[in-house]
Amino acid sequence: MRAGDEAFDALRAAVDEFADTEAAELVAEARIEARAKVRAILAEAMAHALLERSQAELSKAAPAPAPPSAAEPTLAPEPEPEQDATDELGWYVYGVVGGSSLELPDSLPGVDARHQVRVLREGELAAVASQVPLSAFGEETLRESLNDVAWLEGTARDHEGVLDEVRALTTVIPMRLCTVYRSEDSVVEMLRREGAALTEALARLTGKTEWGLKIFVDHAAVERTAKQESDEAGRLDAELENASAGSAY
């Protein structure tokens, strides 16, 4: 078989084709193996780096050893914060009552426990109120405080606690949470200005009690009753049963 023979040329073409195919496959296999080796090397290097970083973080987080002591110290209770003598005071109003006969307990604390609740009278009306520091209950500060859930919850409980005490004694028109006036004169002026409306509201509420009502429903029983009592409800139910899923939705 010599070069130029038809059989030789055919054999050479077959060998070349085989070499091309095998070479491509070998390159692909080598590429896969190379990636696997590189991935393993990178994974090991990253594992070492993470281990060193974790050890460093754990060293930082470890608490310092406590000094030895014969006995555990007894923690004293934190003192109540004293009021700044320069802090301007306003009046927090809880509600309005008829002013002729209400006598509150001698020591009923307000939302600021340092100031007890008092009755500010104007004619036949009175405001149930207590003094509060405007540094905590002023307009600007309140905007921030009302976003503090813990502060808001505590203030609301104290507010409602005062109203509960007053309700046990007389009819009261409750005011909104954090209704604050800058001075006693401002509270009295409010009673004078709104006197007619407040007197009418008190007359309407006297002898009445506020109740909260929850109603629990057996939906299946309601549906059965509706179908029995209402032809329209029965017809709609039948239409829904015959409708496709999309139409029913």
C-alpha positions as semicolon CSV with decimal commas, in nm:
position;residue;x (nm);y (nm);z (nm)
1;M;0,000;0,000;0,000
2;R;0,157;0,325;-0,109
3;A;0,080;0,693;-0,081
4;G;-0,152;0,786;-0,360
5;D;-0,333;0,455;-0,353
6;E;-0,702;0,485;-0,294
7;A;-0,689;0,236;-0,004
8;F;-0,400;0,422;0,162
9;D;-0,575;0,753;0,136
10;A;-0,891;0,609;0,289
11;L;-0,694;0,459;0,578
12;R;-0,513;0,786;0,642
13;A;-0,842;0,978;0,643
14;A;-0,986;0,732;0,897
15;V;-0,679;0,767;1,120
16;D;-0,697;1,148;1,104
17;E;-1,067;1,145;1,190
18;F;-1,001;0,915;1,485
19;A;-0,719;1,139;1,608
20;D;-0,939;1,450;1,584
21;T;-1,219;1,286;1,780
22;E;-0,996;1,142;2,050
23;A;-0,797;1,465;2,086
24;A;-1,116;1,665;2,148
25;E;-1,238;1,415;2,405
26;L;-0,899;1,404;2,577
27;V;-0,890;1,784;2,600
28;A;-1,243;1,789;2,746
29;E;-1,155;1,521;3,002
30;A;-0,834;1,701;3,094
31;R;-1,027;2,026;3,141
32;I;-1,272;1,853;3,377
33;E;-0,993;1,694;3,579
34;A;-0,807;2,025;3,599
35;R;-1,117;2,204;3,728
36;A;-1,170;1,936;3,990
37;K;-0,810;1,968;4,111
38;V;-0,831;2,348;4,124
39;R;-1,165;2,329;4,307
40;A;-1,016;2,097;4,569
41;I;-0,715;2,325;4,620
42;L;-0,939;2,632;4,654
43;A;-1,176;2,456;4,894
44;E;-0,888;2,356;5,121
45;A;-0,743;2,707;5,118
46;M;-1,080;2,863;5,195
47;A;-1,141;2,614;5,477
48;H;-0,813;2,710;5,641
49;A;-0,890;3,081;5,605
50;L;-1,239;3,040;5,754
51;L;-1,103;2,834;6,042
52;E;-0,844;3,100;6,129
53;R;-1,105;3,379;6,108
54;S;-1,352;3,184;6,325
55;Q;-1,088;3,123;6,591
56;A;-1,007;3,496;6,595
57;E;-1,377;3,590;6,636
58;L;-1,425;3,337;6,916
59;S;-1,127;3,481;7,099
60;K;-1,279;3,829;7,079
61;A;-1,622;3,708;7,201
62;A;-1,492;3,508;7,497
63;P;-1,584;3,686;7,824
64;A;-1,304;3,797;8,052
65;P;-1,267;3,572;8,355
66;A;-1,438;3,711;8,664
67;P;-1,212;3,795;8,958
68;P;-1,237;3,545;9,244
69;S;-1,460;3,648;9,531
70;A;-1,570;3,488;9,854
71;A;-1,939;3,561;9,795
72;E;-2,158;3,695;9,519
73;P;-2,238;4,065;9,570
74;T;-2,598;4,167;9,626
75;L;-2,723;4,406;9,358
76;A;-2,897;4,713;9,493
77;P;-3,219;4,823;9,316
78;E;-3,178;5,107;9,070
79;P;-3,303;5,435;9,218
80;E;-3,598;5,613;9,061
81;P;-3,477;5,895;8,833
82;E;-3,511;6,231;9,001
83;Q;-3,690;6,505;8,818
84;D;-3,484;6,794;8,694
85;A;-3,587;7,102;8,892
86;T;-3,571;7,308;8,571
87;D;-3,798;7,071;8,375
88;E;-4,122;7,245;8,275
89;L;-4,437;7,060;8,375
90;G;-4,758;7,021;8,178
91;W;-5,093;6,857;8,256
92;Y;-5,189;6,512;8,126
93;V;-5,569;6,483;8,110
94;Y;-5,727;6,136;8,142
95;G;-6,093;6,231;8,122
96;V;-6,370;6,471;8,213
97;V;-6,625;6,415;8,491
98;G;-6,900;6,603;8,669
99;G;-6,708;6,824;8,909
100;S;-6,933;6,852;9,210
101;S;-6,865;6,535;9,408
102;L;-6,566;6,333;9,279
103;E;-6,305;6,255;9,543
104;L;-6,008;6,049;9,427
105;P;-5,792;5,829;9,649
106;D;-5,521;6,020;9,833
107;S;-5,233;5,864;9,637
108;L;-5,330;5,765;9,284
109;P;-5,020;5,788;9,063
110;G;-5,043;5,917;8,709
111;V;-4,852;5,813;8,397
112;D;-4,552;5,979;8,560
113;A;-4,544;5,804;8,899
114;R;-4,381;6,108;9,065
115;H;-4,707;6,304;9,031
116;Q;-5,042;6,190;9,166
117;V;-5,374;6,240;8,990
118;R;-5,573;6,550;9,075
119;V;-5,913;6,695;8,989
120;L;-5,913;7,037;8,817
121;R;-6,262;7,188;8,850
122;E;-6,440;7,448;8,639
123;G;-6,807;7,502;8,725
124;E;-7,001;7,177;8,702
125;L;-6,718;6,997;8,520
126;A;-6,377;6,870;8,620
127;A;-6,071;6,727;8,444
128;V;-5,895;6,426;8,592
129;A;-5,530;6,508;8,532
130;S;-5,173;6,478;8,660
131;Q;-4,857;6,673;8,597
132;V;-4,596;6,538;8,353
133;P;-4,257;6,672;8,244
134;L;-4,278;6,834;7,901
135;S;-3,930;6,705;7,827
136;A;-4,095;6,358;7,802
137;F;-4,451;6,453;7,704
138;G;-4,395;6,762;7,490
139;E;-4,508;6,766;7,129
140;E;-4,169;6,698;6,972
141;T;-4,070;6,424;7,218
142;L;-4,407;6,248;7,192
143;R;-4,363;6,193;6,819
144;E;-4,060;5,978;6,893
145;S;-4,200;5,817;7,208
146;L;-4,517;5,698;7,033
147;N;-4,295;5,487;6,804
148;D;-4,141;5,315;7,108
149;V;-4,364;5,009;7,163
150;A;-4,249;4,947;7,521
151;W;-4,303;5,311;7,623
152;L;-4,641;5,322;7,449
153;E;-4,760;5,000;7,616
154;G;-4,658;5,119;7,963
155;T;-4,818;5,461;7,919
156;A;-5,140;5,308;7,784
157;R;-5,165;5,072;8,084
158;D;-5,114;5,358;8,330
159;H;-5,367;5,573;8,142
160;E;-5,627;5,296;8,150
161;G;-5,551;5,223;8,516
162;V;-5,644;5,580;8,613
163;L;-5,964;5,566;8,407
164;D;-6,061;5,236;8,573
165;E;-6,027;5,399;8,916
166;V;-6,241;5,694;8,807
167;R;-6,507;5,475;8,640
168;A;-6,554;5,292;8,968
169;L;-6,656;5,624;9,126
170;T;-6,845;5,818;8,859
171;T;-6,924;5,863;8,491
172;V;-6,622;5,975;8,289
173;I;-6,564;6,094;7,932
174;P;-6,224;5,942;7,848
175;M;-5,969;6,154;7,663
176;R;-5,727;6,029;7,405
177;L;-5,397;5,879;7,512
178;C;-5,134;6,151;7,568
179;T;-5,371;6,450;7,580
180;V;-5,137;6,710;7,730
181;Y;-5,191;7,080;7,807
182;R;-4,910;7,320;7,890
183;S;-5,075;7,471;8,197
184;E;-5,361;7,435;8,443
185;D;-5,520;7,745;8,292
186;S;-5,523;7,571;7,952
187;V;-5,713;7,275;8,100
188;V;-5,967;7,504;8,269
189;E;-6,009;7,696;7,944
190;M;-6,081;7,369;7,760
191;L;-6,353;7,282;8,014
192;R;-6,504;7,627;7,977
193;R;-6,490;7,625;7,597
194;E;-6,627;7,268;7,552
195;G;-6,860;7,286;7,856
196;A;-7,191;7,250;7,671
197;A;-7,083;6,950;7,464
198;L;-6,915;6,780;7,760
199;T;-7,218;6,831;7,986
200;E;-7,447;6,681;7,720
201;A;-7,214;6,382;7,675
202;L;-7,204;6,318;8,051
203;A;-7,584;6,325;8,070
204;R;-7,601;6,075;7,785
205;L;-7,348;5,838;7,947
206;T;-7,468;5,855;8,307
207;G;-7,602;5,522;8,427
208;K;-7,456;5,336;8,129
209;T;-7,165;5,092;8,112
210;E;-6,926;5,027;7,825
211;W;-6,892;4,662;7,724
212;G;-6,672;4,480;7,476
213;L;-6,857;4,216;7,274
214;K;-6,719;3,924;7,074
215;I;-6,944;3,699;6,865
216;F;-6,825;3,352;6,760
217;V;-6,994;3,202;6,455
218;D;-7,042;2,843;6,341
219;H;-7,002;2,910;5,969
220;A;-7,145;2,576;5,861
221;A;-7,462;2,633;6,067
222;V;-7,496;2,987;5,926
223;E;-7,466;2,858;5,568
224;R;-7,727;2,587;5,629
225;T;-7,969;2,836;5,782
226;A;-7,912;3,087;5,502
227;K;-7,989;2,825;5,237
228;Q;-8,304;2,720;5,421
229;E;-8,432;3,072;5,486
230;S;-8,328;3,240;5,161
231;D;-8,418;3,118;4,813
232;E;-8,152;3,350;4,670
233;A;-7,879;3,194;4,885
234;G;-7,986;2,847;4,780
235;R;-7,986;2,943;4,412
236;L;-7,637;3,096;4,436
237;D;-7,505;2,787;4,612
238;A;-7,642;2,563;4,338
239;E;-7,485;2,782;4,070
240;L;-7,147;2,766;4,242
241;E;-7,162;2,387;4,264
242;N;-7,224;2,366;3,888
243;A;-6,966;2,630;3,793
244;S;-6,610;2,559;3,688
245;A;-6,331;2,623;3,939
246;G;-6,238;2,952;3,771
247;S;-6,594;3,077;3,762
248;A;-6,655;2,980;4,124
249;Y;-6,347;3,172;4,232
